[in-house]
Coordinates of C-alpha atoms in Angstrom, one line a residue:
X751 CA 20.7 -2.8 6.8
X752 CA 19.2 0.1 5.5
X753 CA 15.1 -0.5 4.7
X754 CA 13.0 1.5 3.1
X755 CA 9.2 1.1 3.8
X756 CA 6.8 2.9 1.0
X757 CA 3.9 3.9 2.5
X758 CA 0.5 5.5 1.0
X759 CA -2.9 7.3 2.7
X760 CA -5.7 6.2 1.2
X761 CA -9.3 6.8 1.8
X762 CA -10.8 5.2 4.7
X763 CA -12.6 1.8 2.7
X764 CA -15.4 2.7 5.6
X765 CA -15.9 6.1 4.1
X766 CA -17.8 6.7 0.9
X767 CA -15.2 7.6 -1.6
X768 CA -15.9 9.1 -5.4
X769 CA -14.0 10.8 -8.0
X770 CA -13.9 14.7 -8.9
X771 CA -15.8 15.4 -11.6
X772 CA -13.6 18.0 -13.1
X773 CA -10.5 15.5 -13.6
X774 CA -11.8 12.4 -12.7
X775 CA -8.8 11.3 -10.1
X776 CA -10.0 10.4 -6.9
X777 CA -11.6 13.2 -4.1
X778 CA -9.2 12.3 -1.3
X779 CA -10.8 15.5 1.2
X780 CA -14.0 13.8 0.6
X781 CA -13.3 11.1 2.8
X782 CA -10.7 10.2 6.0
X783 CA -7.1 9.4 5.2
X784 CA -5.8 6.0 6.2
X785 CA -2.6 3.9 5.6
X786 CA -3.0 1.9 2.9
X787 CA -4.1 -1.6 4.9
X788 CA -1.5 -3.9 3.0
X789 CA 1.2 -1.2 3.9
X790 CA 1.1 -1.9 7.5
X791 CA 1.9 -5.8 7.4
X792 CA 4.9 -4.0 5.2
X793 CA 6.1 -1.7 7.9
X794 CA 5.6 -4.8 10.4
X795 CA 8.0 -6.9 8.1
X796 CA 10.3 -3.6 8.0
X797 CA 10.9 -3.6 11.7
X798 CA 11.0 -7.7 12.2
X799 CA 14.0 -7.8 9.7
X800 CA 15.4 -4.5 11.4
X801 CA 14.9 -6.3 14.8
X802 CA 16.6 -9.8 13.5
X803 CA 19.6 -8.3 11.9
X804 CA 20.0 -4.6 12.8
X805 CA 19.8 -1.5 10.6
X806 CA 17.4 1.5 10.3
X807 CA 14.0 1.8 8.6
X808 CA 13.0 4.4 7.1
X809 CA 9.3 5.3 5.7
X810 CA 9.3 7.1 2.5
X811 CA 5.6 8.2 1.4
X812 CA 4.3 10.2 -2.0
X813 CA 1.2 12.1 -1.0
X814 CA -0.5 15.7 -0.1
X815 CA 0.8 17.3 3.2
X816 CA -2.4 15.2 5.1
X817 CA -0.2 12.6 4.6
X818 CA 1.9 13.3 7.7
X819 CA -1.1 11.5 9.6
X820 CA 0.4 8.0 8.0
X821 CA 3.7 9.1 8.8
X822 CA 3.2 9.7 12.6
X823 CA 1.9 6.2 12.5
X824 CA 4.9 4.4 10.7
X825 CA 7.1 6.4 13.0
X826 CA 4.7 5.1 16.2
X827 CA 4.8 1.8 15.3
X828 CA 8.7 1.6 15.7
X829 CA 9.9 3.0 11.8
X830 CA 13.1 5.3 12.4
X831 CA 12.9 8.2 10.1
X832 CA 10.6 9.6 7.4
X833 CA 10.6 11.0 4.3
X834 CA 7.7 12.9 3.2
X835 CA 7.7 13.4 -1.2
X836 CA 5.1 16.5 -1.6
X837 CA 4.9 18.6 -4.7
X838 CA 1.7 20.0 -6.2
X839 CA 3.4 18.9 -9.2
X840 CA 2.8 15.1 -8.2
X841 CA -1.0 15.2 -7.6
X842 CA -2.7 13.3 -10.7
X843 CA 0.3 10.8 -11.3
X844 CA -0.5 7.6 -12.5
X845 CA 1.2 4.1 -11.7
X846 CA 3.9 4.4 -13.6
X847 CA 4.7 8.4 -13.1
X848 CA 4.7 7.5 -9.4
X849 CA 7.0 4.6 -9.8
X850 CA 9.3 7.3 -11.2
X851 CA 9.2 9.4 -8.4
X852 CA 9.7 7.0 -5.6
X853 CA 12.9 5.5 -7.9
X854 CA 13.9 9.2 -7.6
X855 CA 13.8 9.4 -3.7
X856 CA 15.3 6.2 -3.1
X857 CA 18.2 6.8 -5.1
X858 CA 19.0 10.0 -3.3
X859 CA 18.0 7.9 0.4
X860 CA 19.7 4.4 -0.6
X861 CA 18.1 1.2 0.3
X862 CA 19.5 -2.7 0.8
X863 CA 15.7 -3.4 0.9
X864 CA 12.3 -2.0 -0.3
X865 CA 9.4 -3.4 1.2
X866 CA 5.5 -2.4 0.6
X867 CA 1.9 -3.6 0.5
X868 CA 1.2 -5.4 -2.9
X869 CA -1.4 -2.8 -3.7
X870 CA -3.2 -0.3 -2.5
X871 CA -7.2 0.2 -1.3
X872 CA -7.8 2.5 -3.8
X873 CA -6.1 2.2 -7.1
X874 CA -5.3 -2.0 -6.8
X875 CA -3.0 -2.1 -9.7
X876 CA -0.5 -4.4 -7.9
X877 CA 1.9 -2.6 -10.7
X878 CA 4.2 -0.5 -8.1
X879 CA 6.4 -3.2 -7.0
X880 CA 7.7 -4.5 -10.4
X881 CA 7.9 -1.2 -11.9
X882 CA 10.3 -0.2 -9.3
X883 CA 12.1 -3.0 -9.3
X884 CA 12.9 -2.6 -12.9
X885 CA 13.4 1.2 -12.6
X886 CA 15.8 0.5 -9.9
X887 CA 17.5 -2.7 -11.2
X888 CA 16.7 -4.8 -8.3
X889 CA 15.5 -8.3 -7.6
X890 CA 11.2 -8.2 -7.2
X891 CA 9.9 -10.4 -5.2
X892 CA 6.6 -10.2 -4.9
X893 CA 3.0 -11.4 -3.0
X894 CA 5.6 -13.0 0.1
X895 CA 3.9 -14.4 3.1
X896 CA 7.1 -14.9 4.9
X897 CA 10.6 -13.2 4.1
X898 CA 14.0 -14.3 5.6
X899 CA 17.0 -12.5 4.9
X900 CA 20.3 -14.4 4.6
X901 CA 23.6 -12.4 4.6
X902 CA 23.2 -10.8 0.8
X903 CA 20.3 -12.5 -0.1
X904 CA 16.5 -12.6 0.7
X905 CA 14.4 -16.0 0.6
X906 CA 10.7 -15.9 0.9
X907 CA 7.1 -17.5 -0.1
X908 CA 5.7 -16.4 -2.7
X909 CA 1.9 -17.0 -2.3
X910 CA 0.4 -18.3 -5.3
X911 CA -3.6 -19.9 -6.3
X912 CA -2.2 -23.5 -5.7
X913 CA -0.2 -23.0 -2.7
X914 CA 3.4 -20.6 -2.6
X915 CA 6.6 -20.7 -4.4
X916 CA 10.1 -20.6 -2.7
X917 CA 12.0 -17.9 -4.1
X918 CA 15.4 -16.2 -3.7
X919 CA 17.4 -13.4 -5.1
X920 CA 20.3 -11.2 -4.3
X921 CA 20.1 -7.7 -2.0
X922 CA 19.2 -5.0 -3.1
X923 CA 15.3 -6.3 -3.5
X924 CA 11.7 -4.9 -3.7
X925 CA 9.8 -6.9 -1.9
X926 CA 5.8 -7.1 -1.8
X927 CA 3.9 -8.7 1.3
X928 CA 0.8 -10.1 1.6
X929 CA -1.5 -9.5 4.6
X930 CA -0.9 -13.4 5.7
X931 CA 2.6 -12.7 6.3
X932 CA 2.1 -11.3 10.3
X933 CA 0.3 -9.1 12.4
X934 CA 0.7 -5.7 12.4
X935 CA 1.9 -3.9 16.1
X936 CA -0.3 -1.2 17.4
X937 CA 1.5 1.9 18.4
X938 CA 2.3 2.5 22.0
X939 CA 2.4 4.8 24.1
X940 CA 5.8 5.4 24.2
X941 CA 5.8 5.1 20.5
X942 CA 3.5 7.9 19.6
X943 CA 5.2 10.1 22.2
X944 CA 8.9 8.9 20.3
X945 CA 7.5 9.9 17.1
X946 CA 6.8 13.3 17.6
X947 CA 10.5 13.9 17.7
X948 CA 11.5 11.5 14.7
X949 CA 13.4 13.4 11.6
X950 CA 10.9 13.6 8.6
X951 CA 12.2 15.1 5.5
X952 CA 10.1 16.4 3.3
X953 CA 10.8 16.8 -0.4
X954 CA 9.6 18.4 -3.4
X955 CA 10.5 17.9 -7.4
X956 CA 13.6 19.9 -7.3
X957 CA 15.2 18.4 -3.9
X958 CA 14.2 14.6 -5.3
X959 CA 15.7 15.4 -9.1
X960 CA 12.1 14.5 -10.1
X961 CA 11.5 16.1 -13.8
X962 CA 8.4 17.9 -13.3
X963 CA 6.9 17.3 -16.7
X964 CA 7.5 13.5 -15.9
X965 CA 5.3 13.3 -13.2
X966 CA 1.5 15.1 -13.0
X967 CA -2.3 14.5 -14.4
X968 CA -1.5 16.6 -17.6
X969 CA 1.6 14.0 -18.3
X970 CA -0.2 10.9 -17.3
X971 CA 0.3 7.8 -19.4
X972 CA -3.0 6.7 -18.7
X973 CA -6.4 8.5 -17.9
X974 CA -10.1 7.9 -16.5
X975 CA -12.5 8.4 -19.9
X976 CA -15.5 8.1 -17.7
X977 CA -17.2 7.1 -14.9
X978 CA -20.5 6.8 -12.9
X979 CA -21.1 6.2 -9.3
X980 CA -22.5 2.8 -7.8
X981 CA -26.3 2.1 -8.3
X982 CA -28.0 2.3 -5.0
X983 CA -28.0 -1.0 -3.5
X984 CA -31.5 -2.5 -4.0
X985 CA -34.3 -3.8 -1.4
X986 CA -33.6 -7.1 -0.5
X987 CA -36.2 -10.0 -0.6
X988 CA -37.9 -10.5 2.4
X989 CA -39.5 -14.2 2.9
X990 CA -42.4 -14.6 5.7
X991 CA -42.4 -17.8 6.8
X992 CA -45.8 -19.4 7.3
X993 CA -44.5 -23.1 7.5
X994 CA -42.8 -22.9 4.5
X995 CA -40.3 -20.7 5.1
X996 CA -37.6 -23.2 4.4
X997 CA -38.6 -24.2 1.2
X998 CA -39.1 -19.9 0.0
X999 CA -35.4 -19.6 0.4
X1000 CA -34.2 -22.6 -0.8
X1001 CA -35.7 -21.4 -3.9
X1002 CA -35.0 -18.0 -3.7
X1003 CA -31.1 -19.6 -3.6
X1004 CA -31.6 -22.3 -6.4
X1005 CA -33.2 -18.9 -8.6
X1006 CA -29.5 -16.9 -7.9
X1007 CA -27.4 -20.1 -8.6
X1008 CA -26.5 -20.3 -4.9
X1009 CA -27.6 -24.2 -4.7

């Protein structure tokens, strides 16, 4: 089976992140670059199915060359091969630009089965999955918390506000996992030693038949129109308790709606 697990760096979520002023996308040297969190339950659920009924997983991520970081991990963690999508042409693509370049690079690699995070740290449009899908022409199943595969088709749960659904649909798929769906493996050893001699391909526009005025900030469906940063987080309420203490912060709750 041939699996493709998309991966994307993101800024650390304990690092103070902000946008560039000049074209409002996000500042990603401004803080340290992470896999997306939701990403590595998908690379976990990659190598599961790989380990239940054989294949090859392969990591395919979009991002600036810092993104090797992510791949060394995917590749540590047990992934196969890697392929690395890295054009200066990319950086400012929306949702829906990027969904075109990853449709790109997985029709030159193939793929019985797509499998990511349901959305990322950063942007958390939860879009990427169905826009694939439909780009593609392949079953989505999305927000699973457990995914079996059965000959040509996939079943899973999908998890929903009252519970989960039970879905199927026919291979090829895009699936979409949520973090309740397993536990992530830490990297070995052995693994990070493996890694460092694991193929990664790296492709620009021209190699992934990516047309360049389909992709980029300038062609972007969608922009930021403005933005300001947080308000700094105001002094909290401190209550001295002189025998009443108890009765200060009930009230201070009843005052915020709390009780």
């Amino acid at each position: 089976m041939n699996i493709v697990v998309l991966v994307k760096q993101v800024p650390d979520t304990e690092s103070p992140r902000k946008l560039k002023s000049d074209e409002s996308t996000l500042d990603r040297a401004a803080a340290d670059g992470v896999i997306n969190e939701l990403d590595e339950y998908a690379i976990e659920e990659a190598l599961r199915i790989k380990e239940a009924h054989g294949g090859e997983v392969t990591v395919l991520t979009m991002g600036p060359g810092k993104a090797t970081d992510s791949i060394r991990k995917a590749l540590a963690m047990g992934a196969d091969k890697a392929v690395h999508l890295v054009d200066d042409g990319l950086a400012g693509s929306d949702a829906l630009q990027t969904s075109y370049a990853i449709q790109q690079a997985l029709v030159r690699t193939g793929f019985d089965l797509v499998v990511l995070g349901s959305e990322s740290t950063d942007a958390r449009t939860g879009v990427l999955a169905a826009m694939l899908a439909e780009r593609l022409g392949a079953a989505q199943v999305s927000l699973a918390n457990k995914v079996e595969i059965d000959g040509t088709s996939i079943k899973a749960q999908r998890q929903t506000d009252y519970g989960f659904d039970r879905v199927e649909a026919s291979l090829p798929a895009v699936v979409s996992v949520v973090e309740k769906i397993n536990e992530p493996r830490y990297p070995s050893f052995k693994g990070i030693m493996a890694a460092k001699k694991k193929p990664v391909e790296t492709l620009g526009l021209g190699d992934a038949g990516i047309d360049a005025s389909q992709v980029g900030l300038a062609n972007a469906a969608t922009e930021v129109v403005d933005f300001a940063e947080a308000p700094p987080r105001a002094k909290g309420e401190i209550v001295t308790d002189e025998g009443d203490g108890g009765a200060k912060i009930a009230e201070f709750l009843a005052s915020k709606k709390f009780v």
